[in-house]
Coordinates of C-alpha atoms and ligand atoms in Angstrom, one line a residue:
Chain A
M1 CA 129.8 -79.3 -91.0
S2 CA 128.9 -81.1 -87.8
G3 CA 131.2 -83.7 -86.4
V4 CA 130.7 -87.2 -85.4
H5 CA 130.7 -88.8 -81.9
V6 CA 132.8 -92.0 -81.9
S7 CA 132.5 -94.5 -79.1
T8 CA 135.0 -97.4 -79.4
T9 CA 137.2 -99.8 -77.5
I10 CA 141.0 -99.2 -77.8
N11 CA 143.4 -101.8 -76.4
G12 CA 140.6 -103.0 -74.2
D13 CA 139.5 -99.7 -72.8
P14 CA 136.4 -97.8 -73.8
V15 CA 137.3 -94.5 -75.5
E16 CA 135.1 -91.7 -76.8
F17 CA 135.9 -88.7 -78.9
A18 CA 134.4 -86.3 -81.4
C19 CA 135.9 -85.5 -84.8
P20 CA 135.0 -84.2 -88.2
Q21 CA 133.2 -86.8 -90.4
D22 CA 136.0 -87.1 -92.9
E23 CA 138.8 -87.5 -90.3
T24 CA 140.9 -90.6 -90.7
L25 CA 141.5 -93.0 -87.8
I26 CA 145.3 -92.4 -87.7
N27 CA 144.7 -88.7 -87.0
S28 CA 142.1 -89.4 -84.3
L29 CA 144.4 -91.9 -82.6
R30 CA 147.4 -89.6 -82.7
D31 CA 145.8 -86.2 -82.0
R32 CA 142.7 -87.0 -80.0
V33 CA 143.5 -90.2 -78.1
G34 CA 147.2 -89.5 -77.7
L35 CA 148.3 -92.8 -79.1
T36 CA 151.3 -91.7 -81.1
G37 CA 152.7 -95.2 -81.7
V38 CA 150.8 -95.2 -85.0
K39 CA 153.0 -93.4 -87.5
E40 CA 152.1 -91.9 -90.8
G41 CA 154.6 -92.8 -93.5
C42 CA 152.5 -92.3 -96.7
G43 CA 148.9 -91.8 -95.8
T44 CA 147.9 -93.9 -98.8
G45 CA 148.0 -97.5 -97.7
D46 CA 151.4 -98.3 -99.1
C47 CA 153.8 -98.3 -96.1
G48 CA 151.9 -99.9 -93.2
A49 CA 153.4 -97.7 -90.5
C50 CA 149.9 -96.8 -89.4
S51 CA 148.9 -100.5 -89.0
V52 CA 146.3 -101.3 -86.2
T53 CA 143.8 -104.0 -85.8
L54 CA 140.1 -103.3 -86.3
D55 CA 137.9 -106.1 -84.9
G56 CA 140.9 -108.3 -85.0
R57 CA 141.8 -107.7 -88.7
L58 CA 145.0 -105.8 -89.7
V59 CA 144.2 -102.5 -91.4
C60 CA 146.0 -99.2 -92.3
S61 CA 144.5 -96.6 -90.0
C62 CA 145.2 -94.0 -92.7
L63 CA 142.6 -95.7 -94.8
V64 CA 139.8 -95.9 -92.2
L65 CA 137.5 -93.1 -91.4
S66 CA 137.1 -92.6 -87.6
A67 CA 133.3 -92.5 -88.2
E68 CA 133.6 -96.1 -89.3
V69 CA 135.0 -97.4 -85.9
N70 CA 132.0 -96.6 -83.8
G71 CA 131.2 -99.7 -81.7
K72 CA 134.3 -101.5 -82.9
E73 CA 137.5 -102.7 -81.2
I74 CA 140.9 -101.3 -82.1
A75 CA 144.3 -102.5 -81.0
T76 CA 147.5 -100.5 -81.4
V77 CA 151.2 -101.1 -80.5
E78 CA 150.5 -99.4 -77.1
G79 CA 148.4 -102.4 -76.1
M80 CA 151.1 -105.0 -76.6
V81 CA 152.8 -104.5 -73.2
E82 CA 151.1 -106.7 -70.7
D83 CA 151.5 -106.1 -66.9
G84 CA 154.4 -103.8 -67.6
K85 CA 156.2 -106.6 -69.6
L86 CA 157.2 -106.2 -73.2
H87 CA 155.6 -108.5 -75.7
P88 CA 158.0 -111.3 -77.0
L89 CA 158.0 -109.5 -80.4
Q90 CA 159.0 -106.2 -78.8
Q91 CA 161.7 -107.9 -76.7
Q92 CA 163.1 -109.8 -79.7
F93 CA 163.1 -106.6 -81.9
I94 CA 165.4 -105.1 -79.3
E95 CA 167.6 -108.1 -79.0
H96 CA 168.0 -108.5 -82.7
A97 CA 168.4 -104.7 -83.3
A98 CA 165.6 -105.1 -85.8
L99 CA 165.0 -101.3 -86.0
Q100 CA 167.0 -98.2 -86.7
C101 CA 164.9 -95.0 -87.1
G102 CA 161.9 -96.9 -85.7
I103 CA 159.2 -95.3 -87.8
C104 CA 158.1 -98.6 -89.3
T105 CA 158.4 -100.6 -86.0
P106 CA 155.0 -100.1 -84.4
G107 CA 153.2 -101.1 -87.6
I108 CA 155.4 -104.1 -88.1
L109 CA 155.0 -105.2 -84.5
V110 CA 151.2 -105.1 -84.9
A111 CA 151.3 -106.9 -88.2
A112 CA 153.7 -109.6 -86.9
K113 CA 151.5 -110.1 -83.8
V114 CA 148.5 -110.8 -86.1
L115 CA 150.7 -113.2 -88.1
L116 CA 151.9 -115.2 -85.1
E117 CA 148.4 -115.4 -83.7
R118 CA 147.2 -117.0 -86.9
N119 CA 150.4 -119.0 -87.7
P120 CA 152.6 -119.6 -84.7
N121 CA 155.4 -121.1 -86.7
P122 CA 155.7 -119.2 -90.0
S123 CA 158.4 -119.9 -92.6
E124 CA 160.7 -117.0 -93.7
E125 CA 158.7 -116.8 -96.9
E126 CA 155.4 -116.6 -95.0
I127 CA 156.8 -113.8 -92.8
R128 CA 158.0 -111.8 -95.8
Y129 CA 154.6 -112.2 -97.5
A130 CA 152.7 -111.3 -94.3
L131 CA 154.9 -108.1 -93.8
A132 CA 154.8 -107.1 -97.5
G133 CA 152.5 -104.3 -96.6
N134 CA 155.0 -102.9 -94.1
L135 CA 157.9 -101.0 -95.6
C136 CA 161.2 -100.4 -93.8
R137 CA 163.7 -98.0 -95.3
C138 CA 166.5 -98.8 -92.8
T139 CA 167.0 -102.4 -91.8
G140 CA 166.9 -104.3 -95.0
Y141 CA 164.3 -106.6 -93.4
D142 CA 166.6 -109.5 -92.5
K143 CA 166.8 -108.6 -88.8
I144 CA 163.0 -108.1 -88.7
V145 CA 162.4 -111.5 -90.1
R146 CA 164.8 -113.1 -87.6
A147 CA 163.2 -111.2 -84.7
V148 CA 159.8 -112.4 -85.7
Q149 CA 161.1 -116.0 -86.0
A150 CA 162.7 -115.7 -82.5
A151 CA 159.5 -114.3 -81.0
G152 CA 157.4 -117.1 -82.6
K153 CA 159.8 -119.6 -81.0
E154 CA 159.5 -118.0 -77.6
M155 CA 155.7 -117.8 -77.8
R156 CA 155.5 -121.5 -78.9
K157 CA 157.6 -122.5 -75.9
K158 CA 155.3 -120.5 -73.5
S159 CA 152.1 -121.9 -74.8
R160 CA 153.3 -125.5 -74.5
Chain B
M1 CA 131.3 -84.1 -95.6
R2 CA 128.6 -86.2 -94.2
Y3 CA 129.1 -89.9 -93.3
E4 CA 126.1 -92.3 -93.3
A5 CA 126.0 -96.0 -92.5
P6 CA 122.6 -97.3 -93.5
G7 CA 121.5 -100.8 -92.3
T8 CA 119.6 -101.8 -95.5
T9 CA 120.2 -101.6 -99.3
K10 CA 116.9 -99.7 -99.5
E11 CA 118.1 -97.0 -97.1
A12 CA 121.4 -96.8 -98.9
A13 CA 119.6 -96.3 -102.3
A14 CA 117.4 -93.7 -100.7
L15 CA 120.4 -91.7 -99.4
L16 CA 122.2 -91.9 -102.8
E17 CA 119.1 -90.8 -104.6
K18 CA 118.4 -87.8 -102.3
E19 CA 121.9 -86.3 -102.1
K20 CA 122.3 -83.5 -104.6
G21 CA 126.0 -83.0 -104.2
S22 CA 129.0 -85.3 -104.7
V23 CA 128.1 -88.7 -103.3
H24 CA 130.3 -91.8 -103.0
V25 CA 129.7 -95.4 -101.9
L26 CA 132.3 -96.6 -99.3
A27 CA 133.1 -100.2 -99.3
G28 CA 136.7 -100.9 -98.1
G29 CA 137.9 -97.4 -98.9
T30 CA 141.2 -98.6 -100.2
D31 CA 140.7 -96.6 -103.4
L32 CA 138.1 -94.0 -102.2
I33 CA 140.0 -92.8 -99.1
V34 CA 143.3 -92.6 -101.0
R35 CA 141.5 -90.5 -103.6
M36 CA 140.1 -88.2 -100.9
R37 CA 143.5 -87.9 -99.3
L38 CA 145.1 -86.9 -102.6
G39 CA 142.3 -84.3 -103.1
L40 CA 141.0 -86.1 -106.2
V41 CA 137.5 -86.3 -104.8
E42 CA 135.7 -84.2 -102.3
P43 CA 132.6 -86.0 -101.3
D44 CA 129.6 -84.2 -99.8
L45 CA 128.2 -87.6 -98.7
I46 CA 129.7 -91.0 -98.1
V47 CA 127.4 -94.0 -97.8
D48 CA 129.2 -96.8 -96.0
I49 CA 127.7 -100.1 -97.1
K50 CA 129.4 -102.3 -94.5
H51 CA 126.5 -102.2 -92.0
I52 CA 124.1 -103.8 -94.5
P53 CA 123.8 -107.5 -93.6
T54 CA 122.9 -108.7 -97.2
M55 CA 126.1 -106.9 -98.4
Q56 CA 128.2 -108.7 -95.8
A57 CA 127.1 -112.2 -96.6
I58 CA 128.5 -114.9 -98.8
T59 CA 125.7 -117.3 -99.7
A60 CA 125.6 -120.4 -101.8
S61 CA 122.3 -121.6 -103.4
A62 CA 121.2 -123.9 -106.3
S63 CA 121.8 -121.0 -108.7
G64 CA 125.3 -120.2 -107.6
T65 CA 127.2 -118.1 -105.1
R66 CA 126.4 -114.6 -104.1
I67 CA 129.1 -112.4 -102.6
G68 CA 127.8 -109.3 -100.9
A69 CA 129.4 -106.0 -102.0
A70 CA 130.9 -105.3 -98.6
V71 CA 132.6 -108.7 -98.1
C72 CA 136.3 -108.0 -97.7
N73 CA 138.7 -109.9 -99.9
A74 CA 140.4 -111.7 -96.9
R75 CA 137.1 -113.4 -96.3
L76 CA 137.0 -114.8 -99.8
G77 CA 140.3 -116.6 -99.1
E78 CA 139.0 -117.9 -95.8
N79 CA 135.8 -119.4 -97.4
K80 CA 136.8 -123.0 -98.2
A81 CA 133.8 -123.8 -100.4
L82 CA 134.3 -120.6 -102.5
K83 CA 138.0 -121.3 -102.9
K84 CA 137.2 -124.8 -104.0
A85 CA 134.6 -123.8 -106.6
W86 CA 136.3 -120.7 -107.9
P87 CA 140.0 -120.8 -107.1
G88 CA 140.8 -118.3 -109.9
V89 CA 138.4 -115.7 -108.6
V90 CA 139.7 -116.1 -105.1
E91 CA 143.4 -116.0 -106.1
A92 CA 142.7 -112.8 -108.1
A93 CA 140.9 -111.2 -105.2
N94 CA 143.7 -112.2 -102.8
L95 CA 146.4 -110.6 -105.0
I96 CA 144.9 -107.2 -104.2
G97 CA 147.4 -105.4 -102.0
S98 CA 148.8 -106.3 -98.6
D99 CA 147.1 -108.1 -95.7
Q100 CA 146.1 -104.6 -94.5
V101 CA 144.4 -104.0 -97.9
Q102 CA 142.8 -107.5 -97.9
S103 CA 141.1 -106.7 -94.6
R104 CA 139.2 -103.9 -96.2
S105 CA 139.1 -104.1 -100.0
T106 CA 136.2 -105.7 -101.9
I107 CA 135.7 -107.2 -105.4
A108 CA 132.7 -104.9 -105.9
G109 CA 135.0 -101.9 -105.1
N110 CA 137.7 -103.2 -107.3
L111 CA 135.1 -103.4 -110.1
C112 CA 133.5 -100.0 -109.5
N113 CA 136.8 -98.3 -109.1
A114 CA 137.2 -99.1 -112.8
S115 CA 141.0 -99.3 -113.0
P116 CA 142.0 -101.1 -116.3
A117 CA 144.5 -103.1 -114.2
A118 CA 142.1 -104.2 -111.4
D119 CA 143.1 -107.7 -110.6
S120 CA 139.7 -109.4 -109.7
V121 CA 137.9 -108.1 -112.8
P122 CA 139.4 -110.4 -115.5
A123 CA 138.8 -113.4 -113.2
L124 CA 135.2 -112.3 -112.6
I125 CA 134.6 -111.8 -116.3
A126 CA 136.1 -115.2 -117.1
A127 CA 133.8 -116.7 -114.4
G128 CA 130.7 -115.2 -116.0
A129 CA 130.0 -113.1 -112.9
K130 CA 127.2 -110.7 -112.7
A131 CA 126.6 -107.6 -110.6
I132 CA 123.3 -107.0 -108.9
V133 CA 122.7 -103.3 -109.2
V134 CA 120.2 -101.5 -107.1
S135 CA 118.7 -98.0 -107.1
K136 CA 115.7 -96.5 -105.3
N137 CA 113.2 -97.8 -107.8
K138 CA 115.0 -100.5 -109.7
R139 CA 117.1 -103.7 -109.4
R140 CA 119.0 -105.1 -112.4
T141 CA 121.5 -107.8 -113.0
V142 CA 124.4 -106.9 -115.3
A143 CA 127.3 -108.9 -116.7
V144 CA 130.5 -107.7 -114.9
E145 CA 132.1 -106.8 -118.3
K146 CA 129.3 -104.3 -118.9
I147 CA 130.0 -102.3 -115.7
V148 CA 133.3 -100.7 -116.5
S149 CA 133.1 -98.3 -119.5
G150 CA 136.5 -96.7 -119.4
P151 CA 139.4 -95.9 -117.1
G152 CA 137.8 -94.7 -113.9
Q153 CA 134.3 -94.9 -115.5
T154 CA 131.4 -97.2 -115.0
S155 CA 128.0 -97.6 -116.6
L156 CA 126.3 -97.2 -113.2
A157 CA 123.8 -94.4 -113.1
R158 CA 123.7 -91.8 -110.3
G159 CA 122.0 -93.4 -107.3
E160 CA 122.9 -96.9 -108.2
V161 CA 124.9 -99.2 -105.9
V162 CA 126.2 -102.7 -106.5
E163 CA 124.6 -105.0 -103.9
A164 CA 126.4 -108.2 -104.7
I165 CA 128.4 -110.1 -107.2
T166 CA 127.1 -113.4 -108.3
L167 CA 128.9 -116.4 -109.7
P168 CA 127.0 -119.0 -111.6
K169 CA 126.5 -122.6 -110.5
R170 CA 129.6 -124.6 -111.2
P171 CA 129.2 -127.8 -113.3
A172 CA 131.5 -130.7 -112.4
R173 CA 134.9 -130.8 -114.1
S174 CA 135.3 -127.0 -114.1
G175 CA 138.3 -124.9 -113.2
D176 CA 139.5 -121.3 -113.3
A177 CA 142.7 -119.4 -112.8
Y178 CA 144.1 -115.9 -112.7
L179 CA 147.7 -114.9 -113.3
R180 CA 149.2 -111.4 -113.3
L181 CA 152.6 -110.2 -114.2
T182 CA 154.1 -107.6 -111.9
P183 CA 157.7 -106.4 -111.4
R184 CA 157.4 -107.1 -107.6
T185 CA 155.8 -110.3 -106.3
E186 CA 153.6 -108.2 -103.9
M187 CA 152.0 -104.8 -103.7
D188 CA 152.3 -103.9 -107.4
I189 CA 150.0 -103.0 -110.3
A190 CA 149.5 -105.6 -113.0
V191 CA 151.4 -105.2 -116.3
V192 CA 149.1 -107.8 -117.7
G193 CA 146.4 -110.0 -116.0
A194 CA 144.7 -113.0 -117.5
G195 CA 141.7 -115.0 -116.3
V196 CA 140.5 -118.3 -117.7
S197 CA 137.5 -120.4 -116.7
L198 CA 136.5 -123.6 -118.4
T199 CA 134.5 -126.8 -118.1
L200 CA 135.5 -130.2 -119.5
E201 CA 133.6 -133.1 -121.0
R202 CA 135.4 -136.4 -121.3
G203 CA 138.7 -134.6 -121.1
V204 CA 137.9 -132.0 -123.8
V205 CA 137.2 -128.3 -123.3
K206 CA 133.4 -127.9 -123.6
T207 CA 133.0 -124.3 -122.6
A208 CA 135.6 -121.6 -121.9
R209 CA 135.9 -117.9 -121.1
V210 CA 139.1 -115.9 -121.4
A211 CA 139.6 -112.3 -120.1
L212 CA 142.5 -109.9 -120.0
G213 CA 143.3 -107.0 -117.7
A214 CA 145.7 -104.0 -118.1
V215 CA 146.0 -104.3 -121.9
A216 CA 143.1 -102.1 -122.9
P217 CA 141.1 -99.2 -121.4
T218 CA 139.0 -101.8 -119.6
A219 CA 139.3 -105.5 -118.8
I220 CA 138.2 -107.4 -121.8
L221 CA 136.5 -110.7 -122.7
V222 CA 138.3 -112.4 -125.6
P223 CA 135.8 -114.8 -127.3
A224 CA 138.3 -115.8 -130.0
A225 CA 140.7 -117.0 -127.4
A226 CA 137.9 -119.2 -125.9
R227 CA 137.0 -120.5 -129.3
A228 CA 140.6 -121.5 -129.9
I229 CA 140.5 -124.0 -127.1
I230 CA 136.9 -125.3 -127.1
G231 CA 136.7 -128.8 -128.4
T232 CA 140.5 -129.4 -127.8
K233 CA 142.5 -131.1 -125.1
L234 CA 144.6 -128.0 -124.8
D235 CA 147.3 -129.3 -127.2
D236 CA 150.1 -126.9 -128.2
A237 CA 148.4 -125.8 -131.4
A238 CA 145.2 -124.8 -129.5
L239 CA 147.3 -123.0 -126.9
D240 CA 149.2 -121.1 -129.6
K241 CA 145.9 -120.1 -131.2
L242 CA 144.7 -118.9 -127.8
A243 CA 147.8 -116.8 -127.3
A244 CA 147.6 -115.3 -130.7
A245 CA 143.9 -114.4 -130.1
C246 CA 144.8 -112.8 -126.7
S247 CA 147.6 -110.7 -128.3
A248 CA 145.4 -109.7 -131.2
K249 CA 142.8 -108.2 -128.8
C250 CA 145.3 -106.1 -126.9
D251 CA 145.1 -102.3 -127.1
P252 CA 147.5 -101.4 -124.4
I253 CA 149.6 -98.3 -123.5
T254 CA 153.3 -97.9 -122.9
D255 CA 154.2 -96.9 -119.4
K256 CA 157.0 -97.5 -116.9
R257 CA 155.7 -101.0 -116.3
G258 CA 155.8 -102.2 -119.9
T259 CA 155.7 -101.2 -123.5
I260 CA 152.8 -101.9 -125.9
E261 CA 154.9 -104.7 -127.6
Y262 CA 155.8 -106.3 -124.2
R263 CA 152.2 -106.2 -122.9
T264 CA 150.8 -107.6 -126.1
K265 CA 153.3 -110.5 -126.1
V266 CA 152.9 -111.2 -122.4
A267 CA 149.0 -111.3 -122.7
G268 CA 149.4 -114.3 -124.9
V269 CA 151.9 -116.0 -122.6
L270 CA 149.8 -115.5 -119.5
G271 CA 146.6 -116.5 -121.3
K272 CA 148.2 -119.8 -122.2
R273 CA 149.5 -120.4 -118.7
A274 CA 146.2 -119.5 -117.0
A275 CA 144.4 -121.9 -119.4
K276 CA 146.7 -124.7 -118.4
I277 CA 146.2 -124.2 -114.7
A278 CA 142.4 -123.9 -115.2
F279 CA 142.4 -127.1 -117.3
Q280 CA 144.3 -129.0 -114.6
R281 CA 142.1 -127.7 -111.9
A282 CA 139.1 -129.0 -113.9
G283 CA 140.7 -132.5 -113.8
G284 CA 142.2 -132.3 -117.3
V285 CA 145.5 -134.1 -118.1
L286 CA 148.0 -132.1 -120.1
Ligands
LIG1 C1 148.4 -100.3 -101.0 C2 147.4 -100.7 -102.0 C3 147.6 -101.8 -102.8 C4 146.7 -102.1 -103.8 N1 146.9 -103.2 -104.6 C5 146.0 -103.5 -105.6 C6 146.3 -104.6 -106.4 O1 147.3 -105.3 -106.3 N2 145.4 -104.9 -107.4 C7 144.2 -104.2 -107.6 O2 143.4 -104.5 -108.4 N3 144.0 -103.1 -106.8 C8 144.9 -102.8 -105.8 N4 144.6 -101.7 -105.0 C9 143.4 -100.9 -105.2 C10 142.2 -101.3 -104.3 O3 142.6 -101.9 -103.1 C11 141.2 -102.2 -105.0 O4 140.7 -101.6 -106.2 C12 140.0 -102.6 -104.1 O5 139.4 -103.8 -104.5 C13 139.0 -101.5 -103.9 O6 137.9 -102.0 -103.1 P1 137.4 -101.1 -101.9 O7 136.3 -102.0 -101.3 O8 138.4 -100.7 -101.0 O9 136.8 -99.9 -102.7 P2 136.4 -98.4 -102.2 O10 137.6 -97.6 -102.1 O11 135.5 -98.5 -101.1 O12 135.6 -98.0 -103.5 C14 136.2 -97.8 -104.8 C15 135.3 -97.1 -105.8 O13 134.1 -97.9 -106.1 C16 132.9 -97.3 -105.6 N5 132.2 -98.4 -105.0 C17 132.6 -99.3 -104.0 N6 131.7 -100.2 -103.7 C18 130.6 -99.9 -104.5 C19 129.3 -100.5 -104.7 N7 129.0 -101.6 -104.0 N8 128.5 -100.0 -105.6 C20 128.8 -98.9 -106.3 N9 130.0 -98.3 -106.2 C21 130.9 -98.8 -105.3 C22 133.4 -96.3 -104.6 O14 132.4 -95.2 -104.5 C23 134.7 -95.8 -105.2 O15 134.5 -94.9 -106.2 C24 145.5 -101.3 -104.0 C25 145.2 -100.3 -103.1 C26 146.2 -99.9 -102.1 C27 145.9 -98.8 -101.2
LIG2 S1 150.6 -94.2 -93.4 FE1 149.0 -95.7 -93.6 S2 150.0 -97.1 -95.0 FE2 151.4 -95.5 -94.9
LIG3 S1 163.6 -98.8 -88.9 FE1 163.5 -97.0 -90.1 S2 161.9 -97.5 -91.5 FE2 162.2 -99.3 -90.5

């Protein structure tokens, strides 16, 4: 079976690769593009560890075929650092110790970034709903929620 | 496996018709790609419908609203006019999975996947929604409740694709609602789902449709439950009759989420509650 040539933009840079037509985006990102920030927890859409954005919308990269992303824009956790500086969410996750094993963290950071861009001042309930598609087996979520709140605060201050 | 992304419904229908092996339509992939991953399906051809402009559009006209089969569920919630006219359909669609799943999943995919617990289906049945079904040589309009024929099975013929779901024009003083019971508030499968849509005339229910999910091999329309509230102001006696009609129509299974008895009872309770919400949304006073 012949493969597919994919030409896409990842974290602002043009990227091209070839892969089998049934390959999922998570595997292309990790094994062909070298972006190993995306993690596979389940491979079936339940855990969110593989979260990326596709044309600005949050998706599970395990439930996207690479063939589908031709001509589209993808953003991953690797794109969150700007000019060598951690994103406020990344900084606050460190300060709040909002991670233990870290497998869920890249997906949660990407999901939380989408949330804060849409809603700069979310309530705790809104944060918990927005992150319902991201499972964490270590932290118990409280520190994650607090880190997202703190990052939101910091970002609101900056944009003022 | 071959992946194709046609730009028109006609091309999609031609591809589906021509393929001799196993062929699957791809909308959001939140069921299909999971099934591929689990080895439950091995497609020879996947036809991605997301590049077809008519399938990506939500359009309102004099006859009602047309939701293209590739429109992701998040977009339904973002469409203010749709949310205002059909709050029950939109709340059902928006219950499907996480934000990640919302970005991809579709109501047409929810319907064609044919799970008995599919959340948008009872709401669509209650709304009187229709599916526009297209194949190479034919186009037909089918009531949504006629699409699913059993768990995982549809009445679609080989080569057919759903192009859009249509909702009828909404008379004034109408309202709809969908409620589901799940052990978790998010990311869970319905134990029972109930959709109600109704229209009032001078404070009295003039027309109504009641549908249930997860209590039978397919989502079901319950005409007796609608009859129980038509002509009433949704007084307690009418609501009790509606609940009894809902429970009477149940043919559920026992599984880890609920027993037959529990599902049967809850179907009546949710039917009642959904009817009250729909009534209030229509401007009725309880
Ligand atoms: C983590 C997770 C959580 C979920 N939670 C819920 C939930 O809460 N409630 C719920 O009801 N479901 C849930 N689902 C299931 C799934 O998301 C829904 O059924 C969804 O609506 C399917 O839509 P899709 O566009 O992704 O379908 P796809 O996966 O693209 O397609 C599903 C099936 O329908 C066929 N199909 C799709 N579109 C058409 C068409 N236009 N014409 C003909 N055939 C077509 C496909 O070939 C396939 O067989 C969940 C799934 C995941 C992964
Ligand atoms: S790996 Fe994609 S959701 Fe779990
Ligand atoms: S830190 Fe281990 S899963 Fe979240």
